[in-house]
Amino acid sequence: MTNRSRTGIVSVTMIEKMEVELLDVDKLIEEFESVTKNAENVQRDTLKKILEENGCAEYLQNLGLNGRTDPESFKACVPLVTHNDLEPYIQRIVDGSSSPILTGKPITTISLSSGTTQGKPKFVPFNDELMETTLQIYRTSYAFREREFPIENGKALQFIYSSKQSHTKGGLIAGTATTNVFRNSQFKNAMKAMQSQCCSPDEVIFGPDFHQSLYCHLLCGLIFREEVQFVSSTFSHSIVHAFRTFEQVWEELCADIRGGVLTSRITYPSVRSAMAKLLKPNPELADLIHQKCSGLNNWYGLIPALFPNAKYIYGIMTGSMEPYLKKLRHYAGGLPLLSSDYGSSEGWIGANVNPKVPPESATYVVLPDIGYFEFIPLKENVEEHVQDKVSNSFLSKEPKPVGLTEVKVGEEYEIIITSFGGLYRYRLGDVVKVTGFHNSSPELKFVCRRNLMLTINIDKNTEKDLQLAVEAASKLNAEEKLEVLDFSSHVDLSTDPGHYVIFWEINGEVGDEVLKECCNCLDRSFVDAGYVSSRKVNAIGPLELRVVRKGTFQNILDHYIGLGAALSQFKTPRCVGPRNSEVLRILCDNVVKSYLSTAF
Ligand code: AMP
C-alpha cells in the first residue's frame, strides 16, 4: 500500500523493495504548464542550447552559422533535409569516425527505426540527451495519467521486447530505439518512479526469441494478476497480438501454473531459469484462470477478467494503430484505452495530457523544450504537392515552414525536427493536424505518413484514407461476424490501366457474395476526387480485394523481426511498393481468393 505525501513523493522506506522515490505529479504538471505557457521563448532557448552544444559539429560548421543560435539565422543557413541527405554523415558515424560530425559529443549508440513504413530500417543517432527527453516525455504523460487514473504501487504487464543490440563495424552499439531505451541504465529506475515496473524479468524482455518472450510475459502477468495495475506496450498492435496469442495458448499457460513447470517450448536457459524463480505450482490460480476464460463470450472482457485491478490499457493507439482499436476494446471490456505519446526514433514530439479522451480523438501537446519544431503547411504547398506527385518526388521544392507557435488550428502540416541527437531541420515524413493549443503550445493529431500513398495518376490516397475504406467495408458484414485481422495495399501497375489491390486477412467463414460486396465498398470508399474521376473514365482499373491465408501477417511480422526490427516498434506496412518486394511476395504467395470491383 503506498503512503503518498501531499506532494506525491513517497519515501524510500515506505515501499517494499522500492529504492527510488515516486515522482512528484503536481510538480511535473506545474513544469509542463510553465514551458507550454512560454512556448515561443522556450523554443528559442532550446534551439540555442542545441546549437551551442553542437556548434563544433562538422555539419553545422559547414553551414556558416558562425556561432549564431537565433531561429532566423538557423533557418537562413540550415537547409531542410531528409534522412537520405544525412545518410553519408550518419554512415561515417556508424563506421566509427570519432570526429564531431553531427553532434559535439561523439555518438556511441545508433537507433534502428522500425523501417516498417519505409521498407528498410534507417540508422539514427541516439545519445544521452535523447534518452533524457524520452524520460521527460514519459514523466509528463505519467503525471497527467496519474492525476486522472491513479494507480497503487504495483506492477504493469508490459509487452515490451528488446531486439538484439549489435555493434556496427565502427564499434558503435546499434539496436532499435526502444531497445536502446529499455537497455539504458536509467530506464528501470524511471519505471519504478512511475509505478510502472514490468512484471516480467529482464531475461524475458531481452530474450532472444520474441515468441518465447511473449509467452513468458503472459505467464508473468497471470502470476502477478492481482498486482497488475495496467497493461501496455509501445504500440497497441503488440497488445492485440499478445491476447490473440493468449487465445491459442491459454490452456498451456494454465498447465504451467498448475504444475509449476514451464512448457518445454521455452528453450532459452536464461529465460527458463528466470521464470523458474517465479513459477510455483498453484492449482487454485490455474483453476481460477480456467474458470474466468471459460466464462467469457468470445473473449470479450478478457483483460479485466484476468487482471482484476488493472485501471487502463496504455500504448500508442493512433495512426496506423487505429485499426486495432476495435479488437482492443473487445478484450478490454469496459477498461479505458489510453493512447501514449507521439515520437519517433529520431526524437520525441508531444505528450498526451488528456488521457481520458478516447484514442480516436487523442492529441499530443508538443513539449517545447525537447526539440526545436517547424511545420510545413500542407495547404499552401498543395500545388507543389500535386506537381511533385506527378513527378513522383514530393520533396523536390523548398517549402516554407512556420514556427511552433505560428501554426493554425484546423490546418495540416508536415513536421520538421531539430533534435538534441544531431538532426537539424529534419523532415520526419509525418503529417499532423493542429486541433488546438495547450497554453501556447499546439496540440497535434497524427494524420498519416506523408509518403505512404496509393497513387496511380492524379489520385492520392493516404494510409488514413485506406483505413477509412477498410473500416467502411468491414462494417458491411458485421452480422457475418467477419473480422479483418489485418490489411495492406499495393498499387498494381502490371495491368493496364493500373489498379489498387487491397490485401485482407480475415477471421471466420465469409461467403463470396459478401466479399464481392466488400470489394465494391472499398472501391467506392476512396472518395478522393482524383480517384473517383479516374475510375469513372477507367484511367484506374477496378479495385481488387485479395484475401490472404490465416497467418500471413504473422509471416510479415516474422520477416521484419528477422531483419532486426523489434516487435515493440512494429507497424504493419499499409502500402507495399517495390522497395518492399519481400513483403509483397509474402502477400501475393498467400492469396486464397480475389475479387474485382464492379462498383463503377
Ligand atoms: P519508428 O520508425 O519506429 O521510430 O516509428 C516512428 C513513427 O511512428 C512516427 O514517425 C510516426 O509515423 C509513428 N508514430 C509514433 N508515435 C505515434 C503516435 N502517437 N500516433 C501515431 N503514429 C505514431
Coordinates of C-alpha atoms and ligand atoms in Angstrom, one line a residue:
M1 CA 0.0 0.0 0.0
T2 CA 1.5 3.3 -0.9
N3 CA 1.8 6.1 1.6
R4 CA 1.8 9.1 -0.5
S5 CA 2.8 12.5 0.9
R6 CA 0.9 15.6 -0.2
T7 CA 3.5 16.3 -2.9
G8 CA 3.1 12.9 -4.4
I9 CA 6.6 11.8 -3.3
V10 CA 6.8 8.6 -1.4
S11 CA 9.9 8.0 0.7
V12 CA 12.2 5.1 0.2
T13 CA 11.3 3.2 3.3
M14 CA 7.6 3.3 2.6
I15 CA 7.5 0.8 -0.2
E16 CA 8.9 -2.7 -0.1
K17 CA 11.9 -3.1 -2.4
M18 CA 11.5 0.3 -3.9
E19 CA 14.8 2.2 -3.9
V20 CA 13.6 5.2 -5.8
E21 CA 11.2 7.9 -4.9
L22 CA 8.0 8.2 -6.8
L23 CA 7.6 11.2 -9.0
D24 CA 6.0 14.4 -7.8
V25 CA 3.0 14.6 -10.0
D26 CA 2.0 18.1 -9.1
K27 CA 5.5 19.5 -9.7
L28 CA 5.7 17.7 -13.1
I29 CA 2.4 19.2 -14.2
E30 CA 3.5 22.6 -13.0
E31 CA 6.7 22.4 -15.0
F32 CA 4.8 21.4 -18.1
E33 CA 2.3 24.2 -17.7
S34 CA 5.2 26.7 -17.3
V35 CA 7.1 25.6 -20.5
T36 CA 3.9 25.4 -22.6
K37 CA 2.8 28.9 -21.4
N38 CA 6.1 30.2 -22.6
A39 CA 6.5 28.1 -25.7
E40 CA 8.0 30.7 -28.1
N41 CA 10.8 31.7 -25.7
V42 CA 11.3 28.1 -24.7
Q43 CA 11.7 27.2 -28.3
R44 CA 14.3 29.9 -28.8
D45 CA 16.2 28.7 -25.7
T46 CA 16.0 25.1 -26.8
L47 CA 17.4 25.9 -30.2
K48 CA 20.2 27.9 -28.6
K49 CA 21.0 25.0 -26.4
I50 CA 21.1 22.5 -29.2
L51 CA 23.3 24.8 -31.4
E52 CA 25.6 25.7 -28.5
E53 CA 26.1 22.0 -27.6
N54 CA 26.7 21.0 -31.2
G55 CA 28.1 24.1 -32.8
C56 CA 31.5 22.5 -33.3
A57 CA 30.0 19.6 -35.3
E58 CA 31.2 19.5 -38.8
Y59 CA 27.7 19.6 -40.3
L60 CA 26.9 22.9 -38.6
Q61 CA 30.3 24.3 -39.1
N62 CA 30.0 23.9 -42.9
L63 CA 26.7 25.8 -42.9
G64 CA 28.2 29.1 -41.8
L65 CA 26.3 29.7 -38.7
N66 CA 29.4 31.1 -37.1
G67 CA 28.1 30.7 -33.6
R68 CA 24.7 32.3 -34.2
T69 CA 21.9 30.5 -32.4
D70 CA 18.8 32.5 -33.2
P71 CA 16.0 30.9 -35.3
E72 CA 16.3 33.4 -38.1
S73 CA 20.0 32.7 -38.8
F74 CA 19.3 29.0 -38.2
K75 CA 16.6 28.9 -40.9
A76 CA 18.7 31.0 -43.3
C77 CA 21.8 28.8 -43.0
V78 CA 20.5 25.3 -42.4
P79 CA 18.6 23.5 -45.2
L80 CA 15.6 21.2 -44.8
V81 CA 16.8 17.6 -45.1
T82 CA 15.5 14.1 -45.3
H83 CA 17.1 11.0 -44.0
N84 CA 18.7 10.4 -47.4
D85 CA 20.5 13.7 -47.2
L86 CA 22.0 12.8 -43.9
E87 CA 22.9 9.3 -44.7
P88 CA 26.5 10.0 -45.7
Y89 CA 27.1 11.7 -42.3
I90 CA 25.4 9.0 -40.4
Q91 CA 27.3 6.3 -42.2
R92 CA 30.6 7.9 -41.2
I93 CA 29.4 7.9 -37.6
V94 CA 28.3 4.2 -38.0
D95 CA 31.7 3.4 -39.4
G96 CA 33.4 4.7 -36.3
S97 CA 34.6 8.2 -37.2
S98 CA 35.2 9.8 -33.8
S99 CA 35.3 13.4 -35.0
P100 CA 32.3 15.6 -34.2
I101 CA 30.1 15.1 -37.3
L102 CA 26.5 15.8 -36.4
T103 CA 26.9 16.4 -32.6
G104 CA 29.5 18.0 -30.4
K105 CA 29.9 14.9 -28.3
P106 CA 30.6 11.7 -30.1
I107 CA 27.7 9.4 -30.8
T108 CA 28.1 6.0 -29.2
T109 CA 24.8 4.4 -30.0
I110 CA 22.7 4.1 -33.1
S111 CA 19.0 3.5 -33.2
L112 CA 17.4 1.5 -36.0
S113 CA 14.0 2.8 -36.9
S114 CA 11.4 0.1 -37.3
G115 CA 11.5 0.5 -41.1
T116 CA 8.1 -1.0 -41.4
T117 CA 6.8 2.1 -43.1
Q118 CA 9.8 2.7 -45.4
G119 CA 10.8 -0.9 -46.3
K120 CA 14.1 -0.9 -44.6
P121 CA 15.4 0.2 -41.1
K122 CA 17.1 3.6 -41.0
F123 CA 20.1 4.4 -38.8
V124 CA 19.5 7.3 -36.5
P125 CA 22.0 8.7 -33.9
F126 CA 21.0 8.1 -30.2
N127 CA 22.6 9.8 -27.2
D128 CA 22.1 10.6 -23.6
E129 CA 20.2 13.8 -24.4
L130 CA 17.6 11.8 -26.4
M131 CA 17.4 9.4 -23.5
E132 CA 16.7 12.3 -21.2
T133 CA 14.0 13.7 -23.5
T134 CA 12.4 10.2 -23.7
L135 CA 12.2 10.0 -19.9
Q136 CA 10.9 13.6 -19.8
I137 CA 8.0 12.8 -22.0
Y138 CA 7.3 9.6 -20.1
R139 CA 7.2 11.5 -16.9
T140 CA 4.9 14.2 -18.3
S141 CA 2.3 11.9 -19.6
Y142 CA 2.6 9.8 -16.4
A143 CA 1.8 12.8 -14.3
F144 CA -1.4 13.5 -16.3
R145 CA -2.4 9.9 -16.3
E146 CA -1.8 9.6 -12.6
R147 CA -4.0 12.6 -11.9
E148 CA -6.9 11.0 -13.8
F149 CA -6.3 7.3 -13.2
P150 CA -4.2 7.0 -10.0
I151 CA -2.5 3.6 -9.6
E152 CA -1.4 1.9 -6.4
N153 CA 2.1 0.7 -6.1
G154 CA 2.0 -2.3 -8.3
K155 CA 3.2 -3.8 -11.5
A156 CA 2.5 -3.4 -15.2
L157 CA 2.0 -6.1 -17.7
Q158 CA 4.2 -4.6 -20.4
F159 CA 4.5 -6.4 -23.7
I160 CA 8.0 -5.0 -24.4
Y161 CA 10.7 -6.7 -26.3
S162 CA 14.2 -5.8 -26.9
S163 CA 15.8 -6.8 -30.1
K164 CA 19.4 -7.7 -30.1
Q165 CA 21.9 -4.9 -29.7
S166 CA 24.8 -5.4 -32.1
H167 CA 27.9 -3.5 -32.9
T168 CA 28.5 -1.6 -36.1
K169 CA 31.7 -2.2 -37.9
G170 CA 32.9 1.1 -36.4
G171 CA 32.2 -0.3 -32.9
L172 CA 29.0 1.6 -32.0
I173 CA 26.1 -0.1 -30.3
A174 CA 23.1 -0.5 -32.6
G175 CA 19.6 -1.5 -31.7
T176 CA 16.0 -0.4 -32.2
A177 CA 15.2 2.9 -30.4
T178 CA 13.0 1.0 -27.9
T179 CA 15.9 -1.4 -27.3
N180 CA 18.3 1.4 -26.6
V181 CA 15.8 2.9 -24.2
F182 CA 14.9 -0.4 -22.4
R183 CA 18.6 -1.3 -22.1
N184 CA 19.6 2.2 -20.7
S185 CA 20.6 2.0 -17.1
Q186 CA 18.1 4.8 -16.2
F187 CA 15.1 3.0 -17.7
K188 CA 14.4 0.7 -14.8
N189 CA 14.5 3.3 -12.1
A190 CA 12.4 5.6 -14.1
M191 CA 9.8 2.9 -14.5
K192 CA 9.8 2.3 -10.7
A193 CA 9.4 6.0 -10.1
M194 CA 6.4 5.9 -12.3
Q195 CA 5.0 2.8 -10.6
S196 CA 5.3 1.1 -14.0
Q197 CA 7.6 -1.7 -13.2
C198 CA 7.3 -4.5 -15.7
C199 CA 6.1 -7.8 -14.1
S200 CA 8.4 -9.8 -16.3
P201 CA 12.1 -10.3 -15.5
D202 CA 14.8 -8.7 -17.8
E203 CA 15.6 -12.2 -19.2
V204 CA 12.1 -12.2 -20.8
I205 CA 12.2 -8.6 -22.0
F206 CA 15.7 -9.2 -23.5
G207 CA 15.0 -12.8 -24.6
P208 CA 16.4 -13.7 -27.9
D209 CA 13.1 -15.1 -29.3
F210 CA 10.1 -12.9 -29.2
H211 CA 7.6 -15.8 -29.4
Q212 CA 9.1 -17.2 -26.2
S213 CA 9.2 -13.8 -24.6
L214 CA 5.6 -13.2 -25.4
Y215 CA 4.5 -16.5 -23.8
C216 CA 6.5 -15.6 -20.7
H217 CA 5.1 -12.1 -20.5
L218 CA 1.6 -13.6 -20.4
L219 CA 2.7 -16.1 -17.8
C220 CA 4.2 -13.4 -15.6
G221 CA 1.1 -11.3 -16.0
L222 CA -1.0 -14.3 -14.7
I223 CA 1.3 -15.0 -11.8
F224 CA 1.1 -11.3 -10.7
R225 CA -2.5 -10.9 -11.8
E226 CA -3.7 -9.2 -8.6
E227 CA -0.8 -6.7 -8.8
V228 CA -1.1 -5.7 -12.4
Q229 CA -2.2 -2.1 -12.5
F230 CA -2.2 -1.6 -16.2
V231 CA -1.4 -3.4 -19.5
S232 CA 0.8 -1.7 -22.0
S233 CA 3.1 -1.8 -25.0
T234 CA 4.8 0.8 -27.1
F235 CA 2.4 0.4 -30.0
S236 CA -1.0 -1.2 -29.2
H237 CA -0.6 -3.7 -32.0
S238 CA 1.6 -5.7 -29.6
I239 CA -1.2 -5.8 -27.0
V240 CA -3.7 -7.2 -29.5
H241 CA -1.1 -9.6 -30.8
A242 CA -0.5 -10.8 -27.3
F243 CA -4.1 -11.5 -26.5
R244 CA -4.7 -13.2 -29.8
T245 CA -1.8 -15.4 -28.8
F246 CA -3.4 -15.9 -25.4
E247 CA -6.4 -17.3 -27.1
Q248 CA -4.2 -20.0 -28.6
V249 CA -2.0 -20.8 -25.6
W250 CA -4.2 -20.2 -22.5
E251 CA -4.6 -23.8 -21.6
E252 CA -0.9 -24.4 -21.8
L253 CA -0.4 -21.4 -19.6
C254 CA -2.8 -22.8 -17.1
A255 CA -1.0 -26.2 -17.2
D256 CA 2.3 -24.4 -16.4
I257 CA 0.8 -22.6 -13.4
R258 CA -0.9 -25.8 -12.2
G259 CA 2.3 -27.9 -12.2
G260 CA 4.8 -25.1 -11.6
V261 CA 6.8 -26.2 -14.6
L262 CA 7.4 -24.1 -17.7
T263 CA 6.4 -25.6 -21.0
S264 CA 9.3 -27.2 -22.9
R265 CA 8.8 -24.9 -25.8
I266 CA 10.6 -22.2 -23.9
T267 CA 14.1 -23.3 -24.7
Y268 CA 16.5 -20.5 -23.8
P269 CA 18.2 -21.4 -20.5
S270 CA 18.4 -17.8 -19.2
V271 CA 14.7 -17.3 -19.8
R272 CA 13.9 -20.7 -18.2
S273 CA 15.9 -20.1 -15.1
A274 CA 14.4 -16.6 -14.6
M275 CA 10.9 -18.0 -15.0
A276 CA 11.7 -20.9 -12.6
K277 CA 12.2 -18.4 -9.9
L278 CA 8.6 -17.1 -10.3
L279 CA 6.7 -20.2 -11.2
K280 CA 5.5 -22.3 -8.3
P281 CA 2.7 -25.0 -8.5
N282 CA -0.5 -23.1 -8.0
P283 CA -3.6 -25.3 -8.9
E284 CA -6.0 -22.7 -7.4
L285 CA -4.7 -20.0 -9.7
A286 CA -4.8 -22.3 -12.7
D287 CA -8.5 -23.3 -11.8
L288 CA -9.4 -19.6 -11.4
I289 CA -7.9 -18.6 -14.8
H290 CA -9.5 -21.6 -16.4
Q291 CA -12.9 -20.7 -15.0
K292 CA -12.5 -17.0 -16.0
C293 CA -11.6 -17.9 -19.6
S294 CA -14.3 -20.5 -19.9
G295 CA -16.9 -18.0 -18.7
L296 CA -16.1 -15.4 -21.4
N297 CA -18.2 -14.9 -24.5
N298 CA -15.8 -14.9 -27.5
W299 CA -13.1 -13.4 -25.2
Y300 CA -15.0 -10.2 -24.6
G301 CA -13.6 -8.5 -21.5
L302 CA -10.6 -10.9 -21.3
I303 CA -8.2 -8.3 -19.9
P304 CA -10.2 -7.2 -16.8
A305 CA -11.2 -10.9 -16.2
L306 CA -7.5 -11.8 -16.0
F307 CA -6.3 -8.7 -14.3
P308 CA -9.0 -7.5 -11.8
N309 CA -7.0 -4.5 -10.6
A310 CA -6.0 -3.1 -14.0
K311 CA -7.0 0.5 -14.3
Y312 CA -6.4 1.0 -18.0
I313 CA -4.7 -0.1 -21.2
Y314 CA -1.8 2.0 -22.4
G315 CA 0.1 2.3 -25.7
I316 CA 0.3 4.3 -28.9
M317 CA -3.2 3.8 -30.4
T318 CA -3.4 6.5 -33.1
G319 CA -2.3 6.5 -36.7
S320 CA -1.6 3.0 -38.1
M321 CA -2.7 1.6 -34.7
E322 CA -6.3 2.7 -35.0
P323 CA -7.4 -0.4 -36.9
Y324 CA -6.7 -2.5 -33.9
L325 CA -8.9 -0.4 -31.5
K326 CA -12.0 -2.5 -32.2
K327 CA -10.3 -5.7 -31.1
L328 CA -8.6 -4.0 -28.2
R329 CA -11.9 -2.7 -26.9
H330 CA -13.3 -6.2 -27.2
Y331 CA -10.5 -7.6 -25.0
A332 CA -10.7 -4.5 -22.7
G333 CA -14.4 -4.8 -21.8
G334 CA -15.0 -1.6 -20.1
L335 CA -11.4 -0.7 -19.2
P336 CA -10.3 2.7 -20.6
L337 CA -7.9 2.8 -23.5
L338 CA -5.2 5.5 -23.1
S339 CA -3.1 6.5 -26.0
S340 CA 0.5 7.2 -25.1
D341 CA 2.8 9.8 -26.6
Y342 CA 4.0 10.8 -30.1
G343 CA 7.5 10.5 -31.2
S344 CA 9.9 8.5 -33.3
S345 CA 13.4 7.0 -33.3
E346 CA 14.6 10.5 -34.4
G347 CA 13.1 12.2 -31.3
W348 CA 10.0 12.8 -29.2
I349 CA 7.4 15.3 -30.1
G350 CA 4.3 15.5 -27.9
A351 CA 2.7 14.1 -24.8
N352 CA -0.9 13.0 -24.4
V353 CA -2.0 15.2 -21.5
N354 CA -5.7 14.4 -21.8
P355 CA -5.7 10.7 -21.2
K356 CA -9.5 10.5 -20.7
V357 CA -10.1 11.3 -24.4
P358 CA -10.8 8.2 -26.4
P359 CA -7.8 7.2 -28.7
E360 CA -9.7 8.2 -31.9
S361 CA -9.6 11.8 -30.7
A362 CA -6.3 11.7 -28.9
T363 CA -4.0 14.7 -29.4
Y364 CA -0.4 15.4 -28.4
V365 CA 0.9 18.6 -26.9
V366 CA 4.3 19.5 -28.2
L367 CA 6.9 19.8 -25.5
P368 CA 8.7 23.0 -26.5
D369 CA 11.9 22.1 -24.6
I370 CA 12.6 18.6 -26.1
G371 CA 13.5 19.8 -29.6
Y372 CA 13.0 22.7 -32.0
F373 CA 10.0 22.2 -34.2
E374 CA 8.9 23.6 -37.5
F375 CA 5.9 22.9 -39.6
I376 CA 5.4 22.9 -43.4
P377 CA 1.8 24.0 -44.1
L378 CA 0.3 21.5 -46.5
K379 CA -2.4 23.8 -47.8
E380 CA 0.0 26.4 -49.1
N381 CA 2.0 23.6 -50.6
V382 CA -0.8 21.9 -52.4
E383 CA 0.4 22.9 -55.8
E384 CA 3.8 21.7 -55.1
H385 CA 2.3 18.6 -53.7
V386 CA 0.3 17.7 -56.8
Q387 CA 3.1 18.6 -59.2
D388 CA 5.6 16.6 -57.2
K389 CA 3.3 13.7 -57.0
V390 CA 3.2 13.7 -60.8
S391 CA 7.0 13.8 -61.0
N392 CA 6.9 11.3 -58.2
S393 CA 9.3 13.2 -55.9
F394 CA 7.2 15.1 -53.4
L395 CA 10.3 16.6 -51.7
S396 CA 11.7 18.5 -54.6
K397 CA 10.8 22.1 -53.8
E398 CA 11.9 24.1 -50.7
P399 CA 8.7 24.7 -48.8
K400 CA 8.2 27.5 -46.2
P401 CA 7.8 26.1 -42.7
V402 CA 6.3 28.1 -39.8
G403 CA 7.4 28.0 -36.2
L404 CA 5.7 26.0 -33.3
T405 CA 3.6 28.9 -32.1
E406 CA 2.7 30.1 -35.6
V407 CA 0.6 27.1 -36.6
K408 CA -3.1 27.5 -37.2
V409 CA -5.9 25.4 -35.7
G410 CA -7.5 23.2 -38.2
E411 CA -4.6 23.1 -40.6
E412 CA -2.4 20.2 -41.6
Y413 CA 1.4 20.3 -41.6
E414 CA 4.4 18.2 -42.2
I415 CA 6.6 18.2 -39.1
I416 CA 10.3 19.1 -39.0
I417 CA 12.5 18.2 -36.1
T418 CA 15.7 19.7 -34.8
S419 CA 16.8 17.4 -32.0
F420 CA 19.5 17.1 -29.4
G421 CA 20.5 14.0 -31.3
G422 CA 22.2 15.7 -34.3
L423 CA 19.3 16.1 -36.7
Y424 CA 18.7 19.7 -37.9
R425 CA 15.6 20.7 -39.8
Y426 CA 14.8 17.0 -40.5
R427 CA 11.7 16.1 -42.4
L428 CA 10.3 13.2 -40.4
G429 CA 7.6 12.5 -43.0
D430 CA 4.6 12.7 -40.7
V431 CA 1.5 14.7 -41.4
V432 CA -0.2 16.2 -38.3
K433 CA -3.3 18.4 -37.8
V434 CA -3.4 21.2 -35.3
T435 CA -6.5 20.8 -33.2
G436 CA -5.9 23.5 -30.6
F437 CA -3.4 24.9 -28.2
H438 CA -2.5 23.9 -24.7
N439 CA -1.4 27.3 -23.3
S440 CA 0.8 28.4 -26.3
S441 CA 2.0 25.1 -27.5
P442 CA 0.0 23.3 -30.2
E443 CA -2.0 20.1 -29.8
L444 CA -1.4 17.8 -32.7
K445 CA -3.5 15.0 -34.1
F446 CA -1.4 12.4 -36.0
V447 CA -2.8 12.2 -39.6
C448 CA -0.6 9.9 -41.6
R449 CA 2.9 9.3 -43.1
R450 CA 3.3 11.7 -45.9
N451 CA 4.9 9.4 -48.4
L452 CA 2.7 6.4 -47.8
M453 CA 0.3 6.8 -50.6
L454 CA -1.8 4.9 -53.0
T455 CA -1.4 6.8 -56.3
I456 CA -1.5 5.9 -59.9
N457 CA -2.1 9.2 -61.8
I458 CA -4.0 12.1 -60.3
D459 CA -5.4 10.1 -57.3
K460 CA -3.9 10.5 -53.9
N461 CA -4.9 8.3 -51.0
T462 CA -3.1 8.1 -47.7
E463 CA -3.0 5.3 -45.2
K464 CA -5.8 7.2 -43.4
D465 CA -8.0 7.0 -46.5
L466 CA -7.2 3.3 -46.8
Q467 CA -8.0 2.8 -43.1
L468 CA -11.4 4.5 -43.5
A469 CA -12.2 2.4 -46.6
V470 CA -11.4 -0.8 -44.8
E471 CA -13.4 0.3 -41.8
A472 CA -16.4 1.0 -44.0
A473 CA -16.1 -2.3 -45.9
S474 CA -15.6 -4.4 -42.9
K475 CA -18.8 -3.0 -41.3
L476 CA -20.8 -4.4 -44.2
N477 CA -20.7 -7.8 -42.8
A478 CA -20.8 -7.3 -39.1
E479 CA -23.6 -9.9 -39.0
E480 CA -21.5 -12.4 -40.7
K481 CA -19.0 -11.9 -37.8
L482 CA -16.3 -11.1 -40.3
E483 CA -13.2 -9.7 -38.6
V484 CA -10.5 -8.1 -40.7
L485 CA -7.4 -9.2 -38.7
D486 CA -5.0 -7.0 -40.7
F487 CA -4.7 -5.4 -44.1
S488 CA -2.3 -3.8 -46.5
S489 CA -2.4 -2.5 -50.0
H490 CA -0.4 -2.2 -53.2
V491 CA -0.6 -0.3 -56.5
D492 CA -0.5 -2.9 -59.3
L493 CA 0.9 -1.3 -62.4
S494 CA 1.3 -4.6 -64.2
T495 CA -2.2 -4.3 -65.5
D496 CA -3.3 -1.6 -68.0
P497 CA -4.7 0.6 -66.5
G498 CA -3.1 0.1 -63.1
H499 CA -5.4 -0.6 -60.1
Y500 CA -5.4 -0.7 -56.3
V501 CA -5.0 -4.0 -54.6
I502 CA -6.2 -4.4 -51.0
F503 CA -5.0 -7.5 -49.0
W504 CA -7.2 -8.7 -46.2
E505 CA -6.5 -11.4 -43.7
I506 CA -9.9 -12.3 -42.2
N507 CA -11.3 -14.4 -39.4
G508 CA -14.3 -16.6 -39.9
E509 CA -16.0 -18.1 -42.9
V510 CA -17.3 -15.4 -45.2
G511 CA -19.2 -16.1 -48.4
D512 CA -18.1 -14.9 -51.8
E513 CA -21.1 -12.6 -52.2
V514 CA -20.2 -10.7 -49.0
L515 CA -16.6 -10.4 -50.0
K516 CA -17.6 -9.2 -53.5
E517 CA -19.7 -6.5 -51.9
C518 CA -16.8 -5.6 -49.6
C519 CA -14.6 -5.2 -52.6
N520 CA -17.2 -2.8 -54.2
C521 CA -17.5 -0.9 -51.0
L522 CA -13.7 -0.5 -50.8
D523 CA -13.6 0.9 -54.3
R524 CA -16.4 3.3 -53.6
S525 CA -14.9 4.4 -50.2
F526 CA -11.9 6.1 -51.8
V527 CA -13.7 9.4 -52.2
D528 CA -10.6 11.4 -53.3
A529 CA -11.7 13.3 -56.5
G530 CA -8.7 12.2 -58.4
Y531 CA -9.5 8.5 -57.8
V532 CA -13.2 8.8 -58.5
S533 CA -12.8 10.7 -61.7
S534 CA -10.0 8.3 -62.9
R535 CA -12.2 5.3 -62.0
K536 CA -15.1 6.7 -64.0
V537 CA -13.1 7.0 -67.2
N538 CA -11.2 3.8 -66.5
A539 CA -7.9 5.6 -66.1
I540 CA -7.6 3.4 -63.0
G541 CA -8.9 -0.2 -63.2
P542 CA -11.3 -1.9 -60.8
L543 CA -10.0 -2.3 -57.3
E544 CA -9.0 -5.8 -56.4
L545 CA -9.6 -7.4 -53.0
R546 CA -7.3 -10.3 -52.3
V547 CA -7.9 -12.4 -49.3
V548 CA -4.8 -14.0 -47.8
R549 CA -4.3 -17.1 -45.8
K550 CA -4.5 -17.0 -42.0
G551 CA -1.1 -16.3 -40.5
T552 CA 0.2 -14.2 -43.5
F553 CA 0.6 -11.0 -41.4
Q554 CA 2.3 -13.0 -38.8
N555 CA 4.8 -14.1 -41.5
I556 CA 5.3 -10.4 -42.4
L557 CA 6.0 -9.6 -38.7
D558 CA 8.5 -12.5 -38.6
H559 CA 10.1 -11.2 -41.7
Y560 CA 10.7 -7.8 -40.0
I561 CA 11.9 -9.3 -36.8
G562 CA 14.4 -11.3 -38.9
L563 CA 15.7 -8.0 -40.3
G564 CA 16.3 -6.8 -36.7
A565 CA 13.1 -4.9 -36.1
A566 CA 11.6 -5.2 -32.6
L567 CA 8.1 -6.3 -32.1
S568 CA 7.7 -3.3 -29.8
Q569 CA 8.0 -0.9 -32.7
F570 CA 6.2 -3.0 -35.4
K571 CA 3.7 -1.3 -37.6
T572 CA 2.1 -3.3 -40.4
P573 CA 3.2 -1.7 -43.7
R574 CA -0.1 -0.4 -45.1
C575 CA 1.1 0.3 -48.6
V576 CA 3.6 -2.1 -50.1
G577 CA 5.7 -0.9 -53.0
P578 CA 8.7 -2.1 -54.9
R579 CA 11.0 -1.2 -52.1
N580 CA 9.2 -3.8 -50.0
S581 CA 9.4 -6.6 -52.6
E582 CA 9.8 -9.4 -50.0
V583 CA 6.6 -8.3 -48.1
L584 CA 4.8 -8.1 -51.4
R585 CA 6.0 -11.6 -52.2
I586 CA 4.7 -12.9 -48.9
L587 CA 1.3 -11.3 -49.5
C588 CA 1.0 -12.5 -53.1
D589 CA 2.1 -16.0 -52.3
N590 CA -0.6 -16.4 -49.7
V591 CA -3.6 -15.2 -51.7
V592 CA -6.5 -17.6 -51.4
K593 CA -9.3 -15.7 -53.1
S594 CA -9.5 -12.5 -55.1
Y595 CA -12.4 -10.2 -56.2
L596 CA -12.6 -7.4 -58.7
S597 CA -14.8 -4.5 -58.1
T598 CA -17.9 -3.8 -60.2
A599 CA -18.7 -0.6 -58.4
F600 CA -18.1 1.8 -61.3
Ligands
AMP1 P1 9.8 4.4 -35.7 O1 10.1 4.4 -37.2 O2 9.7 3.0 -35.2 O3 10.7 5.3 -35.0 O4 8.4 5.0 -35.6 C1 8.1 6.4 -35.6 C2 6.9 6.6 -36.4 O5 5.7 6.0 -35.7 C3 6.5 8.1 -36.4 O6 7.2 8.9 -37.3 C4 5.0 8.0 -36.7 O7 4.8 7.8 -38.0 C5 4.6 6.8 -35.9 N1 4.1 7.2 -34.6 C6 4.8 7.4 -33.4 N2 4.0 7.8 -32.4 C7 2.8 7.9 -32.9 C8 1.5 8.2 -32.4 N3 1.4 8.6 -31.1 N4 0.5 8.2 -33.2 C9 0.6 7.8 -34.5 N5 1.7 7.4 -35.1 C10 2.8 7.5 -34.3

